[in-house]
Short mmCIF file of C-alpha atoms in Angstrom, two decimals:
data_model
loop_
_atom_site.label_atom_id
_atom_site.label_comp_id
_atom_site.label_asym_id
_atom_site.label_seq_id
_atom_site.Cartn_x
_atom_site.Cartn_y
_atom_site.Cartn_z
CA MET S 5 0.00 0.00 0.00
CA PHE S 6 1.37 3.43 -0.95
CA ARG S 7 1.62 6.13 1.66
CA SER S 8 3.04 9.61 1.51
CA ALA S 9 4.71 10.20 4.86
CA CYS S 10 4.30 7.65 7.61
CA SER S 11 7.00 7.74 10.26
CA LEU S 12 7.74 5.89 13.47
CA ALA S 13 10.39 5.46 16.09
CA ALA S 14 11.07 1.89 17.14
CA ILE S 15 12.83 -0.32 18.75
CA ALA S 16 14.66 0.52 21.93
CA ALA S 17 15.39 -3.07 22.93
CA LEU S 18 14.83 -6.53 21.52
CA LEU S 19 15.11 -9.89 23.23
CA ALA S 20 15.90 -8.22 26.53
CA GLY S 21 15.45 -10.07 29.80
CA CYS S 22 15.28 -13.50 28.21
CA ALA S 23 14.63 -16.51 30.38
CA VAL S 24 17.60 -17.85 32.34
CA LEU S 25 18.74 -21.33 31.33
CA PRO S 26 19.31 -24.07 33.89
CA PRO S 27 23.00 -24.71 34.65
CA GLU S 28 23.19 -27.86 32.53
CA GLU S 29 22.21 -26.00 29.36
CA PRO S 30 25.27 -24.78 27.41
CA GLU S 31 23.50 -22.33 25.09
CA ALA S 32 24.41 -18.67 25.67
CA PRO S 33 21.85 -15.87 25.80
CA PRO S 34 21.16 -14.31 22.40
CA ALA S 35 23.20 -11.26 21.41
CA LEU S 36 21.36 -8.46 19.62
CA ALA S 37 22.84 -5.01 19.01
CA ARG S 38 20.67 -2.38 20.72
CA PHE S 39 19.80 0.84 18.95
CA SER S 40 19.99 2.64 22.30
CA LEU S 41 23.76 2.05 22.43
CA GLY S 42 24.36 3.84 19.11
CA SER S 43 24.81 7.52 18.29
CA PRO S 44 22.32 9.64 16.30
CA GLY S 45 22.97 9.47 12.56
CA PRO S 46 22.58 7.15 9.55
CA GLU S 47 25.01 4.50 10.83
CA LEU S 48 23.23 1.57 12.49
CA PRO S 49 24.64 -0.72 15.21
CA LEU S 50 26.74 -3.64 13.99
CA GLY S 51 24.60 -6.57 12.91
CA TRP S 52 21.64 -4.65 11.53
CA ARG S 53 21.21 -4.59 7.75
CA SER S 54 18.66 -3.34 5.25
CA LEU S 55 16.40 -5.85 3.51
CA LYS S 56 14.56 -4.62 0.42
CA LEU S 57 11.28 -6.43 -0.22
CA SER S 58 10.70 -5.35 -3.81
CA ARG S 59 12.98 -4.57 -6.73
CA PHE S 60 10.41 -2.01 -7.85
CA LYS S 61 10.20 0.12 -4.69
CA LYS S 62 12.74 2.34 -2.99
CA SER S 63 14.16 1.71 0.46
CA THR S 64 12.71 3.08 3.68
CA ASP S 65 14.89 5.67 5.43
CA TYR S 66 16.11 4.25 8.74
CA ARG S 67 18.38 6.30 11.00
CA LEU S 68 19.24 6.69 14.67
CA VAL S 69 17.82 9.79 16.37
CA ASP S 70 17.74 11.24 19.86
CA ASP S 71 14.38 10.98 21.60
CA ALA S 72 14.31 12.62 25.03
CA GLY S 73 17.93 11.69 25.69
CA ARG S 74 17.69 8.12 24.41
CA THR S 75 18.91 6.88 21.03
CA VAL S 76 16.22 5.09 19.00
CA VAL S 77 15.79 4.12 15.38
CA HIS S 78 13.41 6.25 13.31
CA ALA S 79 11.86 5.05 10.06
CA HIS S 80 10.30 7.15 7.32
CA ALA S 81 8.57 5.49 4.37
CA ASP S 82 7.26 7.15 1.22
CA SER S 83 6.08 4.48 -1.23
CA ALA S 84 8.96 2.37 0.08
CA ALA S 85 9.30 -1.28 1.05
CA SER S 86 12.30 -2.32 3.11
CA GLY S 87 13.06 -3.36 6.65
CA LEU S 88 15.97 -3.73 9.03
CA VAL S 89 17.10 -7.26 9.87
CA HIS S 90 19.45 -8.73 12.47
CA ASP S 91 20.48 -12.36 11.95
CA ILE S 92 20.32 -14.44 15.11
CA ASP S 93 20.22 -18.09 16.16
CA VAL S 94 17.89 -18.59 19.13
CA ASP S 95 15.95 -21.50 20.59
CA PRO S 96 12.57 -19.96 21.53
CA GLY S 97 11.97 -22.82 23.94
CA ALA S 98 15.01 -21.75 25.98
CA PHE S 99 14.60 -17.99 25.40
CA PRO S 100 10.88 -17.35 24.92
CA VAL S 101 10.66 -13.73 26.10
CA LEU S 102 10.69 -10.90 23.56
CA ARG S 103 10.59 -7.27 24.73
CA TRP S 104 10.61 -4.00 22.82
CA ARG S 105 9.35 -0.42 22.78
CA TRP S 106 7.75 1.28 19.80
CA LYS S 107 6.11 4.57 18.92
CA VAL S 108 4.04 5.56 15.91
CA ALA S 109 3.23 9.08 14.77
CA SER S 110 -0.09 8.06 13.19
CA LEU S 111 -2.05 5.15 11.81
CA ILE S 112 -2.22 4.46 8.07
CA PRO S 113 -5.63 5.44 6.64
CA GLY S 114 -7.29 2.54 4.88
CA ALA S 115 -4.89 -0.11 6.16
CA ASP S 116 -6.56 -3.45 6.90
CA ASN S 117 -4.38 -6.51 7.43
CA THR S 118 -7.34 -8.85 6.97
CA VAL S 119 -7.55 -7.78 3.30
CA GLY S 120 -4.64 -8.65 1.03
CA HIS S 121 -4.52 -5.47 -1.06
CA ALA S 122 -4.81 -3.23 2.03
CA GLU S 123 -2.26 -5.06 4.22
CA ASP S 124 -0.11 -2.46 6.00
CA SER S 125 1.04 -1.35 9.44
CA PRO S 126 2.92 1.72 10.69
CA VAL S 127 5.28 -0.58 12.58
CA ARG S 128 6.11 -4.27 12.56
CA VAL S 129 8.41 -6.53 14.56
CA ILE S 130 9.28 -9.58 12.47
CA LEU S 131 10.70 -12.97 13.48
CA THR S 132 11.79 -15.63 10.97
CA PHE S 133 12.25 -19.32 11.72
CA ALA S 134 14.24 -22.24 10.33
CA GLY S 135 12.48 -25.41 9.23
CA ASP S 136 11.98 -28.11 6.61
CA LYS S 137 10.51 -26.47 3.49
CA ALA S 138 9.81 -29.92 2.05
CA ARG S 139 6.71 -29.84 4.26
CA TRP S 140 5.24 -26.91 2.34
CA ASP S 141 2.22 -27.47 0.14
CA PHE S 142 2.09 -26.33 -3.50
CA PRO S 143 0.59 -22.83 -2.92
CA ASP S 144 3.36 -22.01 -0.43
CA ARG S 145 6.03 -23.23 -2.86
CA LEU S 146 4.51 -21.12 -5.62
CA PHE S 147 4.42 -18.05 -3.40
CA ALA S 148 8.04 -18.62 -2.39
CA THR S 149 8.99 -18.58 -6.07
CA GLN S 150 7.13 -15.29 -6.55
CA VAL S 151 8.92 -13.79 -3.54
CA ARG S 152 12.27 -14.86 -4.96
CA MET S 153 11.48 -13.24 -8.32
CA LEU S 154 10.15 -10.02 -6.78
CA SER S 155 12.77 -9.45 -4.08
CA GLY S 156 15.69 -11.75 -4.79
CA HIS S 157 15.32 -13.25 -1.29
CA GLU S 158 14.25 -16.67 -0.09
CA LEU S 159 11.00 -17.01 1.86
CA PRO S 160 11.80 -18.29 5.38
CA TYR S 161 10.23 -21.51 6.62
CA ALA S 162 7.93 -19.43 8.85
CA THR S 163 7.53 -15.74 9.62
CA LEU S 164 5.73 -14.28 12.65
CA ILE S 165 4.92 -10.56 12.55
CA TYR S 166 3.77 -8.42 15.46
CA ILE S 167 1.72 -5.49 14.15
CA TRP S 168 -0.15 -2.33 15.12
CA GLU S 169 -3.55 -2.68 13.46
CA ASN S 170 -6.22 -0.08 12.70
CA ARG S 171 -9.28 -2.06 13.77
CA ALA S 172 -8.69 -5.76 14.42
CA ALA S 173 -8.83 -6.72 18.10
CA LYS S 174 -5.67 -7.26 20.11
CA GLU S 175 -4.35 -10.85 20.02
CA THR S 176 -6.07 -11.53 16.69
CA ILE S 177 -4.02 -13.85 14.49
CA ILE S 178 -4.18 -12.82 10.83
CA ALA S 179 -2.97 -15.16 8.11
CA ASN S 180 -1.21 -13.67 5.11
CA ALA S 181 -3.54 -13.62 2.11
CA HIS S 182 -1.03 -15.47 -0.10
CA THR S 183 0.72 -18.03 2.10
CA SER S 184 0.22 -20.05 5.27
CA ARG S 185 3.89 -19.46 6.18
CA VAL S 186 3.37 -15.87 7.33
CA LYS S 187 1.16 -15.02 10.31
CA MET S 188 0.50 -11.67 11.98
CA ILE S 189 -0.44 -11.08 15.62
CA VAL S 190 -2.16 -7.83 16.58
CA VAL S 191 -0.31 -6.35 19.57
CA ARG S 192 -1.83 -2.86 19.40
CA SER S 193 -5.03 -1.71 17.73
CA GLY S 194 -6.50 1.71 17.01
CA LYS S 195 -5.40 5.14 18.18
CA GLU S 196 -4.72 4.27 21.82
CA GLY S 197 -1.00 4.79 22.41
CA VAL S 198 -0.32 6.70 19.18
CA GLY S 199 2.33 9.39 19.72
CA ARG S 200 3.90 7.85 22.82
CA TRP S 201 6.29 5.03 23.63
CA CYS S 202 4.57 1.70 24.30
CA GLU S 203 6.45 -1.21 25.84
CA GLU S 204 5.57 -4.75 24.80
CA THR S 205 6.43 -8.18 26.20
CA ARG S 206 5.61 -11.35 24.30
CA ASN S 207 6.12 -15.07 24.82
CA LEU S 208 7.52 -16.00 21.43
CA HIS S 209 7.20 -19.74 22.03
CA ASP S 210 3.52 -19.52 22.90
CA ASP S 211 2.73 -17.04 20.12
CA TYR S 212 4.31 -19.26 17.46
CA LEU S 213 2.52 -22.34 18.79
CA ARG S 214 -0.80 -20.49 18.68
CA ALA S 215 -0.21 -19.09 15.20
CA PHE S 216 1.23 -22.15 13.44
CA GLY S 217 -0.04 -25.04 15.54
CA GLU S 218 3.39 -26.61 16.04
CA GLU S 219 6.40 -26.25 18.31
CA PRO S 220 8.58 -23.36 17.15
CA PRO S 221 11.89 -24.12 15.44
CA ARG S 222 14.95 -21.90 15.91
CA VAL S 223 14.68 -18.17 15.28
CA THR S 224 16.92 -17.07 12.39
CA SER S 225 16.37 -13.30 12.39
CA VAL S 226 14.69 -10.36 14.08
CA GLY S 227 13.49 -7.46 11.98
CA ILE S 228 11.55 -4.21 12.03
CA MET S 229 9.57 -2.51 9.29
CA THR S 230 7.18 0.37 8.73
#
């Protein structure tokens, strides 16, 4: 969906305060570069990279800015389609807690994630997962081919997206109109909270299980997008 000037400031922290492993578990806590540790400007913390979703659209402008003495990432999109991605390898069974803060300047008029052609959100937090793509049915394989042709990127085994919706009720799970491998969960809905920082805490393990009906595989990346 095209939009003229939708901006947001998001994410102060990701995967903070993850569950503590029992002593016998060797896996280390996940490492994710925090925007709050950077300095205002176009340079992003090490580990974050741009991911363009369409060859035919320009990239969203992401940069670090000062917000009341704290460094955050600000995104401005004008008919653009790209996100920021941080590769990571996490077992959501061992580290199920996901925390972040986000702020949106306004909602997107006409956006409706239950309708394919109107799917849009002023802010998204995106998790991708590893898995056996041989389990996909034909429509998912076909969609993956279309994604590869449009963006040059491979469709992950599964993608879970936390969104700020215009109307759908909180905790609603919305399936992507084109594939069963992408599910959205409504974390915020409507104008409540617009213009101020809102802190969120999610149980990634439980959310994935509820959305996809199976135990979650390993997380391969964390991303944000407007």
